[in-house]
Amino acid sequence: DIEHHLLRPLYKDPRLHFALNCASVGCPPLQNQAWAAATIDAQLEAATLAALSMPRHAELRADGLHVTKLMDWYGDDFSRAGWSPVAESIPAWVAAHGPPPLSQAISAAGGQPDVHFADYDWALNQLSAP
């Protein structure tokens, strides 16, 4: 409720999807720091880059760009007028915010590869004790 009824409508930033976390395997990585007003833009960008650097969240394959199901469920957030940052398509958004090798691969594929959404893994994201 906090994410969908307060933070998304208030801040209108699609990077929130890579910062907020339900602690399942399908979620973006948990951050190991507190969110701070003075550094929030850099933190959101870092959280987005961390997620899009993982093949389970974004990967260009022979049949197209495979991305997290979050981009299917909340796809409009990535291109909606009044939201920022936005792009004209999911591949363009991923290219703008993903790691350079992925961005270059999307560009080399013509900038608009077919988009496929990965199944979401709701299993608990557990860390094993050393």
PDB file of C-alpha atoms in Angstrom:
ATOM      1  CA  ASP A   1       0.000   0.000   0.000  1.00  0.00           C
ATOM      2  CA  ILE A   2       2.807   2.449   0.822  1.00  0.00           C
ATOM      3  CA  GLU A   3       4.450   1.807  -2.538  1.00  0.00           C
ATOM      4  CA  HIS A   4       1.338   1.911  -4.697  1.00  0.00           C
ATOM      5  CA  HIS A   5      -0.820   4.457  -2.900  1.00  0.00           C
ATOM      6  CA  LEU A   6       1.806   6.874  -1.591  1.00  0.00           C
ATOM      7  CA  LEU A   7       5.295   6.668  -3.115  1.00  0.00           C
ATOM      8  CA  ARG A   8       4.489   5.957  -6.785  1.00  0.00           C
ATOM      9  CA  PRO A   9       1.757   8.609  -7.104  1.00  0.00           C
ATOM     10  CA  LEU A  10       3.754  11.164  -5.126  1.00  0.00           C
ATOM     11  CA  TYR A  11       7.211  10.780  -6.710  1.00  0.00           C
ATOM     12  CA  LYS A  12       6.288   9.399 -10.152  1.00  0.00           C
ATOM     13  CA  ASP A  13       9.705   7.799 -10.593  1.00  0.00           C
ATOM     14  CA  PRO A  14       9.830   4.338 -12.215  1.00  0.00           C
ATOM     15  CA  ARG A  15      13.171   3.648 -10.543  1.00  0.00           C
ATOM     16  CA  LEU A  16      11.170   3.056  -7.356  1.00  0.00           C
ATOM     17  CA  HIS A  17      10.388  -0.401  -8.741  1.00  0.00           C
ATOM     18  CA  PHE A  18      14.076  -1.263  -8.387  1.00  0.00           C
ATOM     19  CA  ALA A  19      14.424   0.260  -4.916  1.00  0.00           C
ATOM     20  CA  LEU A  20      11.375  -1.077  -3.089  1.00  0.00           C
ATOM     21  CA  ASN A  21      11.432  -4.717  -2.324  1.00  0.00           C
ATOM     22  CA  CYS A  22       9.136  -7.523  -1.198  1.00  0.00           C
ATOM     23  CA  ALA A  23      12.106  -9.807  -0.337  1.00  0.00           C
ATOM     24  CA  SER A  24      11.274 -12.494  -2.895  1.00  0.00           C
ATOM     25  CA  VAL A  25      13.811 -13.978  -5.299  1.00  0.00           C
ATOM     26  CA  GLY A  26      12.118 -12.129  -8.180  1.00  0.00           C
ATOM     27  CA  CYS A  27      12.620  -8.753  -6.513  1.00  0.00           C
ATOM     28  CA  PRO A  28      15.519  -6.431  -7.218  1.00  0.00           C
ATOM     29  CA  PRO A  29      18.456  -6.749  -4.804  1.00  0.00           C
ATOM     30  CA  LEU A  30      18.006  -5.380  -1.292  1.00  0.00           C
ATOM     31  CA  GLN A  31      20.028  -2.258  -0.602  1.00  0.00           C
ATOM     32  CA  ASN A  32      22.414  -2.259   2.344  1.00  0.00           C
ATOM     33  CA  GLN A  33      21.998   1.428   3.138  1.00  0.00           C
ATOM     34  CA  ALA A  34      19.289   3.814   4.253  1.00  0.00           C
ATOM     35  CA  TRP A  35      17.596   6.014   1.679  1.00  0.00           C
ATOM     36  CA  ALA A  36      18.574   9.667   2.212  1.00  0.00           C
ATOM     37  CA  ALA A  37      17.042  12.807   0.706  1.00  0.00           C
ATOM     38  CA  ALA A  38      20.445  14.269  -0.185  1.00  0.00           C
ATOM     39  CA  THR A  39      21.472  11.191  -2.193  1.00  0.00           C
ATOM     40  CA  ILE A  40      18.151   9.681  -3.289  1.00  0.00           C
ATOM     41  CA  ASP A  41      18.619  10.303  -7.021  1.00  0.00           C
ATOM     42  CA  ALA A  42      22.008   8.587  -7.046  1.00  0.00           C
ATOM     43  CA  GLN A  43      20.680   5.784  -4.843  1.00  0.00           C
ATOM     44  CA  LEU A  44      17.698   5.153  -7.127  1.00  0.00           C
ATOM     45  CA  GLU A  45      19.960   5.125 -10.168  1.00  0.00           C
ATOM     46  CA  ALA A  46      22.380   2.717  -8.436  1.00  0.00           C
ATOM     47  CA  ALA A  47      19.536   0.395  -7.394  1.00  0.00           C
ATOM     48  CA  THR A  48      18.196   0.411 -10.957  1.00  0.00           C
ATOM     49  CA  LEU A  49      21.619  -0.305 -12.445  1.00  0.00           C
ATOM     50  CA  ALA A  50      22.223  -3.116  -9.925  1.00  0.00           C
ATOM     51  CA  ALA A  51      18.955  -4.808 -10.870  1.00  0.00           C
ATOM     52  CA  LEU A  52      19.329  -4.338 -14.626  1.00  0.00           C
ATOM     53  CA  SER A  53      22.861  -5.769 -14.406  1.00  0.00           C
ATOM     54  CA  MET A  54      21.416  -9.120 -13.328  1.00  0.00           C
ATOM     55  CA  PRO A  55      20.295 -11.503 -16.109  1.00  0.00           C
ATOM     56  CA  ARG A  56      17.120 -12.389 -14.190  1.00  0.00           C
ATOM     57  CA  HIS A  57      16.047  -8.724 -14.460  1.00  0.00           C
ATOM     58  CA  ALA A  58      17.342  -7.770 -17.918  1.00  0.00           C
ATOM     59  CA  GLU A  59      19.081  -9.806 -20.585  1.00  0.00           C
ATOM     60  CA  LEU A  60      19.236  -9.586 -24.362  1.00  0.00           C
ATOM     61  CA  ARG A  61      18.912 -13.028 -25.931  1.00  0.00           C
ATOM     62  CA  ALA A  62      18.577 -14.194 -29.521  1.00  0.00           C
ATOM     63  CA  ASP A  63      14.779 -13.885 -29.350  1.00  0.00           C
ATOM     64  CA  GLY A  64      14.723 -10.421 -27.749  1.00  0.00           C
ATOM     65  CA  LEU A  65      15.019  -8.514 -24.504  1.00  0.00           C
ATOM     66  CA  HIS A  66      13.986 -10.464 -21.415  1.00  0.00           C
ATOM     67  CA  VAL A  67      13.123  -8.200 -18.489  1.00  0.00           C
ATOM     68  CA  THR A  68      11.625  -8.441 -15.038  1.00  0.00           C
ATOM     69  CA  LYS A  69       7.883  -8.940 -14.764  1.00  0.00           C
ATOM     70  CA  LEU A  70       7.826  -5.608 -12.866  1.00  0.00           C
ATOM     71  CA  MET A  71       8.161  -3.904 -16.253  1.00  0.00           C
ATOM     72  CA  ASP A  72       5.047  -5.726 -17.429  1.00  0.00           C
ATOM     73  CA  TRP A  73       2.970  -5.046 -14.323  1.00  0.00           C
ATOM     74  CA  TYR A  74       3.989  -1.364 -14.172  1.00  0.00           C
ATOM     75  CA  GLY A  75       4.991  -0.780 -17.796  1.00  0.00           C
ATOM     76  CA  ASP A  76       3.185   2.542 -18.057  1.00  0.00           C
ATOM     77  CA  ASP A  77       5.364   3.968 -15.270  1.00  0.00           C
ATOM     78  CA  PHE A  78       8.362   3.779 -17.626  1.00  0.00           C
ATOM     79  CA  SER A  79       6.765   5.887 -20.376  1.00  0.00           C
ATOM     80  CA  ARG A  80       3.969   7.835 -18.670  1.00  0.00           C
ATOM     81  CA  ALA A  81       3.779  11.601 -19.174  1.00  0.00           C
ATOM     82  CA  GLY A  82       4.611  13.396 -15.941  1.00  0.00           C
ATOM     83  CA  TRP A  83       6.852  10.585 -14.693  1.00  0.00           C
ATOM     84  CA  SER A  84      10.625  10.821 -14.756  1.00  0.00           C
ATOM     85  CA  PRO A  85      12.828   9.356 -16.032  1.00  0.00           C
ATOM     86  CA  VAL A  86      10.816   7.956 -18.957  1.00  0.00           C
ATOM     87  CA  ALA A  87      11.492   6.627 -22.442  1.00  0.00           C
ATOM     88  CA  GLU A  88       9.340   5.765 -25.458  1.00  0.00           C
ATOM     89  CA  SER A  89       9.644   2.004 -24.837  1.00  0.00           C
ATOM     90  CA  ILE A  90      10.859  -0.599 -22.372  1.00  0.00           C
ATOM     91  CA  PRO A  91      13.993  -1.350 -24.466  1.00  0.00           C
ATOM     92  CA  ALA A  92      14.816   2.372 -24.649  1.00  0.00           C
ATOM     93  CA  TRP A  93      14.340   2.717 -20.878  1.00  0.00           C
ATOM     94  CA  VAL A  94      16.546  -0.301 -20.163  1.00  0.00           C
ATOM     95  CA  ALA A  95      19.195   1.006 -22.579  1.00  0.00           C
ATOM     96  CA  ALA A  96      19.213   4.371 -20.798  1.00  0.00           C
ATOM     97  CA  HIS A  97      19.479   2.918 -17.277  1.00  0.00           C
ATOM     98  CA  GLY A  98      21.115  -0.469 -17.704  1.00  0.00           C
ATOM     99  CA  PRO A  99      24.785  -1.396 -17.772  1.00  0.00           C
ATOM    100  CA  PRO A 100      26.746  -0.209 -20.830  1.00  0.00           C
ATOM    101  CA  PRO A 101      27.148  -3.705 -22.383  1.00  0.00           C
ATOM    102  CA  LEU A 102      23.378  -4.234 -22.286  1.00  0.00           C
ATOM    103  CA  SER A 103      22.725  -0.730 -23.633  1.00  0.00           C
ATOM    104  CA  GLN A 104      25.154  -1.358 -26.487  1.00  0.00           C
ATOM    105  CA  ALA A 105      23.562  -4.735 -27.261  1.00  0.00           C
ATOM    106  CA  ILE A 106      20.082  -3.169 -27.407  1.00  0.00           C
ATOM    107  CA  SER A 107      21.414  -0.491 -29.741  1.00  0.00           C
ATOM    108  CA  ALA A 108      23.119  -3.106 -31.931  1.00  0.00           C
ATOM    109  CA  ALA A 109      19.796  -4.985 -32.102  1.00  0.00           C
ATOM    110  CA  GLY A 110      18.143  -1.937 -33.653  1.00  0.00           C
ATOM    111  CA  GLY A 111      17.017  -0.340 -30.405  1.00  0.00           C
ATOM    112  CA  GLN A 112      13.637  -2.073 -30.286  1.00  0.00           C
ATOM    113  CA  PRO A 113      14.076  -5.811 -29.749  1.00  0.00           C
ATOM    114  CA  ASP A 114      11.028  -7.896 -28.903  1.00  0.00           C
ATOM    115  CA  VAL A 115      10.280  -7.715 -25.189  1.00  0.00           C
ATOM    116  CA  HIS A 116       9.656 -10.808 -23.064  1.00  0.00           C
ATOM    117  CA  PHE A 117       8.743 -10.706 -19.394  1.00  0.00           C
ATOM    118  CA  ALA A 118      10.398 -13.195 -17.069  1.00  0.00           C
ATOM    119  CA  ASP A 119       8.327 -15.306 -14.714  1.00  0.00           C
ATOM    120  CA  TYR A 120       8.342 -13.825 -11.237  1.00  0.00           C
ATOM    121  CA  ASP A 121       9.837 -15.982  -8.503  1.00  0.00           C
ATOM    122  CA  TRP A 122       7.892 -15.385  -5.275  1.00  0.00           C
ATOM    123  CA  ALA A 123      10.133 -17.689  -3.184  1.00  0.00           C
ATOM    124  CA  LEU A 124      11.694 -16.010  -0.156  1.00  0.00           C
ATOM    125  CA  ASN A 125      15.068 -14.435  -0.918  1.00  0.00           C
ATOM    126  CA  GLN A 126      17.163 -15.989   1.846  1.00  0.00           C
ATOM    127  CA  LEU A 127      20.772 -15.411   2.690  1.00  0.00           C
ATOM    128  CA  SER A 128      22.571 -18.389   4.118  1.00  0.00           C
ATOM    129  CA  ALA A 129      24.606 -17.840   7.244  1.00  0.00           C
ATOM    130  CA  PRO A 130      28.370 -18.319   6.868  1.00  0.00           C
TER     131      PRO A 130
END
